[in-house]
Amino acid sequence: MANTTSETTTFDKTFAIDEIIEDAFERIGLNSVAGYQLKSARRSLNILFQEWANRGLHYWEVANNNITLVADQATYTMFRSTDDGTSSATAVYGVDDILEASYRNSNVDTPLTKINRSQYQALSNKTSTGTPSQYFVQRFIDKTTLTVYPTADSTNASKDLHFYYVKRIQDADSTYTDATDVPYRFVPCMVSGLAFYLAQKFAPDRIQAMKLYYEDEFQRALSEDGSSTSVHITPKTYYPGS
């Protein structure tokens, strides 16, 4: 009889938060989870997601959108949530950082240069108007702002600023039957990371072991994340002097 398979690839889609917590607790030797432990684990899972933001770029959270330039307006804001305010870009909330931006005119893109705070501060006339060529990003608690330079003038008003940004990982909320905002590649290190966090509270003797598992699986996931590109290596021609 031929082997049969499930013909599905949706485990990560149906791997709910309560099962993630259950698996993490089992790894530290706890098989019966009480109400407080469930709440504590969900809190730790959210802390873990925020810790990932300090670990590098998460490509599954990269998205793109447009901002319509407004004459004489230099700064555009993307809020953490709708409760914090209305973002300048339609339906864009929870922005962690803006990676790149370009000025779009009649579907022709001109890349803008990203500058840091010191470079922006060094600009002598920040009220200059014209076609934007640079942008400066500030990351606050409840919002991320993008400031263009020069400020768009009336000729550039209604043109688009096209940008790529990194979103924050969505929270694990109190609906424990929800899935997480994590791709399948990161499921193993997510569970290992949660087990490591829970060991610090419920199984101190297993902290070191859980940390080793977590770091190992996280590095594998991180190396697999993203999309590969072609690499061309050209040998350097060297002619020794006579």
PDB file of C-alpha atoms in Angstrom, residues 42-242:
ATOM      1  CA  ARG A  42       1.228  34.964  27.179  1.00  0.00           C
ATOM      2  CA  ARG A  43       2.963  37.959  28.747  1.00  0.00           C
ATOM      3  CA  SER A  44       6.345  36.282  28.267  1.00  0.00           C
ATOM      4  CA  LEU A  45       5.498  35.478  24.639  1.00  0.00           C
ATOM      5  CA  ASN A  46       4.813  39.155  23.935  1.00  0.00           C
ATOM      6  CA  ILE A  47       8.067  40.146  25.632  1.00  0.00           C
ATOM      7  CA  LEU A  48       9.851  37.579  23.463  1.00  0.00           C
ATOM      8  CA  PHE A  49       8.389  39.128  20.295  1.00  0.00           C
ATOM      9  CA  GLN A  50       9.599  42.559  21.350  1.00  0.00           C
ATOM     10  CA  GLU A  51      13.039  41.144  22.129  1.00  0.00           C
ATOM     11  CA  TRP A  52      13.179  39.830  18.563  1.00  0.00           C
ATOM     12  CA  ALA A  53      12.975  43.426  17.318  1.00  0.00           C
ATOM     13  CA  ASN A  54      16.442  43.951  18.817  1.00  0.00           C
ATOM     14  CA  ARG A  55      17.815  40.893  17.038  1.00  0.00           C
ATOM     15  CA  GLY A  56      17.667  42.127  13.469  1.00  0.00           C
ATOM     16  CA  LEU A  57      15.375  42.655  10.513  1.00  0.00           C
ATOM     17  CA  HIS A  58      12.362  40.337  10.208  1.00  0.00           C
ATOM     18  CA  TYR A  59      11.568  40.104   6.518  1.00  0.00           C
ATOM     19  CA  TRP A  60       8.050  38.773   6.938  1.00  0.00           C
ATOM     20  CA  GLU A  61       7.126  42.087   8.548  1.00  0.00           C
ATOM     21  CA  VAL A  62       8.425  44.225   5.649  1.00  0.00           C
ATOM     22  CA  ALA A  63       5.688  46.007   3.707  1.00  0.00           C
ATOM     23  CA  ASN A  64       5.369  49.015   1.423  1.00  0.00           C
ATOM     24  CA  ASN A  65       2.965  51.892   1.079  1.00  0.00           C
ATOM     25  CA  ASN A  66       2.651  55.462  -0.173  1.00  0.00           C
ATOM     26  CA  ILE A  67       2.334  58.864   1.427  1.00  0.00           C
ATOM     27  CA  THR A  68       0.792  61.686  -0.579  1.00  0.00           C
ATOM     28  CA  LEU A  69       3.103  64.672  -0.255  1.00  0.00           C
ATOM     29  CA  VAL A  70       1.583  67.890   1.054  1.00  0.00           C
ATOM     30  CA  ALA A  71       2.978  71.311   0.137  1.00  0.00           C
ATOM     31  CA  ASP A  72       5.023  72.858   2.963  1.00  0.00           C
ATOM     32  CA  GLN A  73       4.648  69.755   5.183  1.00  0.00           C
ATOM     33  CA  ALA A  74       7.995  68.222   6.102  1.00  0.00           C
ATOM     34  CA  THR A  75       7.033  65.526   8.644  1.00  0.00           C
ATOM     35  CA  TYR A  76       4.675  62.584   8.204  1.00  0.00           C
ATOM     36  CA  THR A  77       3.599  60.321  11.075  1.00  0.00           C
ATOM     37  CA  MET A  78       2.791  56.609  11.383  1.00  0.00           C
ATOM     38  CA  PHE A  79       1.199  55.844  14.747  1.00  0.00           C
ATOM     39  CA  ARG A  80       1.533  52.684  16.820  1.00  0.00           C
ATOM     40  CA  SER A  81      -2.228  52.079  16.674  1.00  0.00           C
ATOM     41  CA  THR A  82      -5.446  53.851  15.739  1.00  0.00           C
ATOM     42  CA  ASP A  83      -5.890  54.743  19.423  1.00  0.00           C
ATOM     43  CA  ASP A  84      -2.731  56.884  19.211  1.00  0.00           C
ATOM     44  CA  GLY A  85      -3.731  58.896  16.136  1.00  0.00           C
ATOM     45  CA  THR A  86      -4.350  58.792  12.387  1.00  0.00           C
ATOM     46  CA  SER A  87      -1.323  57.856  10.309  1.00  0.00           C
ATOM     47  CA  SER A  88      -0.251  59.912   7.307  1.00  0.00           C
ATOM     48  CA  ALA A  89      -0.125  56.729   5.203  1.00  0.00           C
ATOM     49  CA  THR A  90      -3.453  54.936   4.794  1.00  0.00           C
ATOM     50  CA  ALA A  91      -3.910  51.956   7.143  1.00  0.00           C
ATOM     51  CA  VAL A  92      -0.244  51.932   8.202  1.00  0.00           C
ATOM     52  CA  TYR A  93       0.176  51.377  11.932  1.00  0.00           C
ATOM     53  CA  GLY A  94       2.756  49.740  14.172  1.00  0.00           C
ATOM     54  CA  VAL A  95       5.761  50.830  12.097  1.00  0.00           C
ATOM     55  CA  ASP A  96       9.070  49.870  13.705  1.00  0.00           C
ATOM     56  CA  ASP A  97      11.365  51.539  11.159  1.00  0.00           C
ATOM     57  CA  ILE A  98      11.395  52.865   7.601  1.00  0.00           C
ATOM     58  CA  LEU A  99      13.982  51.107   5.477  1.00  0.00           C
ATOM     59  CA  GLU A 100      13.971  53.042   2.225  1.00  0.00           C
ATOM     60  CA  ALA A 101      11.919  55.631   0.396  1.00  0.00           C
ATOM     61  CA  SER A 102      11.624  57.084  -3.070  1.00  0.00           C
ATOM     62  CA  TYR A 103       9.935  60.067  -4.682  1.00  0.00           C
ATOM     63  CA  ARG A 104       7.382  58.804  -7.205  1.00  0.00           C
ATOM     64  CA  ASN A 105       6.309  60.989 -10.130  1.00  0.00           C
ATOM     65  CA  SER A 106       4.212  59.447 -12.912  1.00  0.00           C
ATOM     66  CA  ASN A 107       5.322  55.941 -11.851  1.00  0.00           C
ATOM     67  CA  VAL A 108       8.986  56.929 -12.070  1.00  0.00           C
ATOM     68  CA  ASP A 109      10.827  56.432  -8.765  1.00  0.00           C
ATOM     69  CA  THR A 110      13.778  58.513  -7.598  1.00  0.00           C
ATOM     70  CA  PRO A 111      15.434  57.036  -4.476  1.00  0.00           C
ATOM     71  CA  LEU A 112      15.798  59.258  -1.420  1.00  0.00           C
ATOM     72  CA  THR A 113      18.871  59.113   0.794  1.00  0.00           C
ATOM     73  CA  LYS A 114      18.257  58.166   4.423  1.00  0.00           C
ATOM     74  CA  ILE A 115      20.138  60.467   6.795  1.00  0.00           C
ATOM     75  CA  ASN A 116      20.648  60.296  10.546  1.00  0.00           C
ATOM     76  CA  ARG A 117      19.900  62.847  13.238  1.00  0.00           C
ATOM     77  CA  SER A 118      23.309  64.495  13.065  1.00  0.00           C
ATOM     78  CA  GLN A 119      23.109  64.913   9.291  1.00  0.00           C
ATOM     79  CA  TYR A 120      19.610  66.362   9.532  1.00  0.00           C
ATOM     80  CA  GLN A 121      20.683  68.730  12.293  1.00  0.00           C
ATOM     81  CA  ALA A 122      23.565  69.941  10.112  1.00  0.00           C
ATOM     82  CA  LEU A 123      21.212  71.084   7.347  1.00  0.00           C
ATOM     83  CA  SER A 124      21.402  74.865   7.403  1.00  0.00           C
ATOM     84  CA  ASN A 125      17.899  75.661   6.139  1.00  0.00           C
ATOM     85  CA  LYS A 126      15.385  72.988   7.098  1.00  0.00           C
ATOM     86  CA  THR A 127      12.515  75.020   5.634  1.00  0.00           C
ATOM     87  CA  SER A 128      13.849  74.779   2.063  1.00  0.00           C
ATOM     88  CA  THR A 129      11.222  73.625  -0.415  1.00  0.00           C
ATOM     89  CA  GLY A 130      11.534  71.700  -3.650  1.00  0.00           C
ATOM     90  CA  THR A 131      11.715  68.054  -4.662  1.00  0.00           C
ATOM     91  CA  PRO A 132      12.521  65.822  -1.652  1.00  0.00           C
ATOM     92  CA  SER A 133      15.873  64.052  -1.931  1.00  0.00           C
ATOM     93  CA  GLN A 134      16.568  62.976   1.673  1.00  0.00           C
ATOM     94  CA  TYR A 135      14.597  61.685   4.638  1.00  0.00           C
ATOM     95  CA  PHE A 136      15.124  61.386   8.377  1.00  0.00           C
ATOM     96  CA  VAL A 137      13.350  58.844  10.629  1.00  0.00           C
ATOM     97  CA  GLN A 138      12.573  59.242  14.317  1.00  0.00           C
ATOM     98  CA  ARG A 139      11.234  56.296  16.340  1.00  0.00           C
ATOM     99  CA  PHE A 140       9.095  57.220  19.355  1.00  0.00           C
ATOM    100  CA  ILE A 141       7.068  55.129  21.797  1.00  0.00           C
ATOM    101  CA  ASP A 142       3.709  55.643  20.093  1.00  0.00           C
ATOM    102  CA  LYS A 143       4.741  56.660  16.587  1.00  0.00           C
ATOM    103  CA  THR A 144       7.424  56.773  13.915  1.00  0.00           C
ATOM    104  CA  THR A 145       7.953  59.968  11.945  1.00  0.00           C
ATOM    105  CA  LEU A 146       9.460  60.501   8.512  1.00  0.00           C
ATOM    106  CA  THR A 147      10.796  63.979   7.719  1.00  0.00           C
ATOM    107  CA  VAL A 148      11.694  64.840   4.124  1.00  0.00           C
ATOM    108  CA  TYR A 149      14.210  67.391   2.901  1.00  0.00           C
ATOM    109  CA  PRO A 150      13.657  69.595   1.065  1.00  0.00           C
ATOM    110  CA  THR A 151      10.019  70.011   2.033  1.00  0.00           C
ATOM    111  CA  ALA A 152       7.679  69.424  -0.904  1.00  0.00           C
ATOM    112  CA  ASP A 153       6.642  72.625  -2.657  1.00  0.00           C
ATOM    113  CA  SER A 154       3.406  73.229  -4.567  1.00  0.00           C
ATOM    114  CA  THR A 155       4.859  71.576  -7.691  1.00  0.00           C
ATOM    115  CA  ASN A 156       5.525  68.365  -5.773  1.00  0.00           C
ATOM    116  CA  ALA A 157       2.311  68.353  -3.766  1.00  0.00           C
ATOM    117  CA  SER A 158       0.053  65.360  -4.501  1.00  0.00           C
ATOM    118  CA  LYS A 159       3.038  63.330  -5.688  1.00  0.00           C
ATOM    119  CA  ASP A 160       3.784  60.094  -3.836  1.00  0.00           C
ATOM    120  CA  LEU A 161       6.471  59.171  -1.385  1.00  0.00           C
ATOM    121  CA  HIS A 162       6.819  55.394  -1.775  1.00  0.00           C
ATOM    122  CA  PHE A 163       8.446  53.636   1.165  1.00  0.00           C
ATOM    123  CA  TYR A 164       9.283  50.224   2.594  1.00  0.00           C
ATOM    124  CA  TYR A 165       8.885  49.780   6.336  1.00  0.00           C
ATOM    125  CA  VAL A 166       9.169  47.143   9.054  1.00  0.00           C
ATOM    126  CA  LYS A 167       6.038  46.382  11.040  1.00  0.00           C
ATOM    127  CA  ARG A 168       5.996  45.350  14.664  1.00  0.00           C
ATOM    128  CA  ILE A 169       5.072  41.727  15.349  1.00  0.00           C
ATOM    129  CA  GLN A 170       1.410  41.529  16.329  1.00  0.00           C
ATOM    130  CA  ASP A 171       0.586  40.857  19.977  1.00  0.00           C
ATOM    131  CA  ALA A 172      -0.468  37.506  21.373  1.00  0.00           C
ATOM    132  CA  ASP A 173      -3.772  38.615  22.869  1.00  0.00           C
ATOM    133  CA  SER A 174      -6.160  36.984  25.306  1.00  0.00           C
ATOM    134  CA  THR A 175      -7.826  35.002  22.515  1.00  0.00           C
ATOM    135  CA  TYR A 176      -5.679  31.961  23.095  1.00  0.00           C
ATOM    136  CA  THR A 177      -7.110  30.148  20.067  1.00  0.00           C
ATOM    137  CA  ASP A 178      -5.527  32.691  17.682  1.00  0.00           C
ATOM    138  CA  ALA A 179      -2.393  31.891  15.710  1.00  0.00           C
ATOM    139  CA  THR A 180       0.721  34.048  16.069  1.00  0.00           C
ATOM    140  CA  ASP A 181       2.097  36.577  13.611  1.00  0.00           C
ATOM    141  CA  VAL A 182       5.142  34.387  12.952  1.00  0.00           C
ATOM    142  CA  PRO A 183       6.136  32.374   9.829  1.00  0.00           C
ATOM    143  CA  TYR A 184       6.708  28.627  10.050  1.00  0.00           C
ATOM    144  CA  ARG A 185      10.499  29.076   9.953  1.00  0.00           C
ATOM    145  CA  PHE A 186      10.382  30.781  13.346  1.00  0.00           C
ATOM    146  CA  VAL A 187       7.954  28.418  15.081  1.00  0.00           C
ATOM    147  CA  PRO A 188      10.707  26.196  16.606  1.00  0.00           C
ATOM    148  CA  CYS A 189      12.669  29.107  18.075  1.00  0.00           C
ATOM    149  CA  MET A 190       9.454  30.790  19.238  1.00  0.00           C
ATOM    150  CA  VAL A 191       8.553  27.764  21.350  1.00  0.00           C
ATOM    151  CA  SER A 192      12.147  27.318  22.540  1.00  0.00           C
ATOM    152  CA  GLY A 193      12.346  31.004  23.416  1.00  0.00           C
ATOM    153  CA  LEU A 194       9.121  30.856  25.390  1.00  0.00           C
ATOM    154  CA  ALA A 195      10.389  27.750  27.224  1.00  0.00           C
ATOM    155  CA  PHE A 196      13.555  29.670  28.107  1.00  0.00           C
ATOM    156  CA  TYR A 197      11.533  32.602  29.437  1.00  0.00           C
ATOM    157  CA  LEU A 198       9.247  30.287  31.439  1.00  0.00           C
ATOM    158  CA  ALA A 199      12.218  28.408  32.892  1.00  0.00           C
ATOM    159  CA  GLN A 200      13.393  31.667  34.447  1.00  0.00           C
ATOM    160  CA  LYS A 201      10.137  31.800  36.396  1.00  0.00           C
ATOM    161  CA  PHE A 202       9.091  28.181  36.934  1.00  0.00           C
ATOM    162  CA  ALA A 203      12.138  25.933  36.405  1.00  0.00           C
ATOM    163  CA  PRO A 204      15.408  27.718  37.264  1.00  0.00           C
ATOM    164  CA  ASP A 205      17.380  24.474  36.991  1.00  0.00           C
ATOM    165  CA  ARG A 206      16.582  24.337  33.258  1.00  0.00           C
ATOM    166  CA  ILE A 207      17.455  27.925  32.355  1.00  0.00           C
ATOM    167  CA  GLN A 208      20.849  27.197  30.801  1.00  0.00           C
ATOM    168  CA  ALA A 209      19.647  24.236  28.753  1.00  0.00           C
ATOM    169  CA  MET A 210      16.619  26.150  27.445  1.00  0.00           C
ATOM    170  CA  LYS A 211      18.796  29.144  26.577  1.00  0.00           C
ATOM    171  CA  LEU A 212      21.149  26.966  24.496  1.00  0.00           C
ATOM    172  CA  TYR A 213      18.232  25.407  22.593  1.00  0.00           C
ATOM    173  CA  TYR A 214      16.687  28.836  21.988  1.00  0.00           C
ATOM    174  CA  GLU A 215      19.853  30.538  20.751  1.00  0.00           C
ATOM    175  CA  ASP A 216      20.672  27.625  18.455  1.00  0.00           C
ATOM    176  CA  GLU A 217      17.229  27.518  16.867  1.00  0.00           C
ATOM    177  CA  PHE A 218      17.017  31.293  16.600  1.00  0.00           C
ATOM    178  CA  GLN A 219      20.280  31.505  14.666  1.00  0.00           C
ATOM    179  CA  ARG A 220      19.105  28.836  12.227  1.00  0.00           C
ATOM    180  CA  ALA A 221      15.810  30.654  11.672  1.00  0.00           C
ATOM    181  CA  LEU A 222      17.547  34.004  11.222  1.00  0.00           C
ATOM    182  CA  SER A 223      19.988  32.601   8.652  1.00  0.00           C
ATOM    183  CA  GLU A 224      17.063  31.158   6.678  1.00  0.00           C
ATOM    184  CA  ASP A 225      14.933  34.290   6.795  1.00  0.00           C
ATOM    185  CA  GLY A 226      14.775  36.700   3.868  1.00  0.00           C
ATOM    186  CA  SER A 227      15.236  36.030   0.177  1.00  0.00           C
ATOM    187  CA  SER A 228      18.447  34.997  -1.473  1.00  0.00           C
ATOM    188  CA  THR A 229      19.971  36.949  -4.336  1.00  0.00           C
ATOM    189  CA  SER A 230      22.485  36.117  -7.011  1.00  0.00           C
ATOM    190  CA  VAL A 231      26.089  36.657  -6.037  1.00  0.00           C
ATOM    191  CA  HIS A 232      28.709  37.240  -8.709  1.00  0.00           C
ATOM    192  CA  ILE A 233      32.371  36.922  -7.810  1.00  0.00           C
ATOM    193  CA  THR A 234      34.880  38.343 -10.251  1.00  0.00           C
ATOM    194  CA  PRO A 235      38.535  37.500  -9.714  1.00  0.00           C
ATOM    195  CA  LYS A 236      40.856  40.466  -9.547  1.00  0.00           C
ATOM    196  CA  THR A 237      43.442  40.575 -12.285  1.00  0.00           C
ATOM    197  CA  TYR A 238      46.879  41.245 -10.902  1.00  0.00           C
ATOM    198  CA  TYR A 239      49.931  42.041 -12.984  1.00  0.00           C
ATOM    199  CA  PRO A 240      53.097  42.056 -10.918  1.00  0.00           C
ATOM    200  CA  GLY A 241      55.532  44.825 -11.637  1.00  0.00           C
ATOM    201  CA  SER A 242      58.586  43.972 -13.696  1.00  0.00           C
TER     202      SER A 242
END
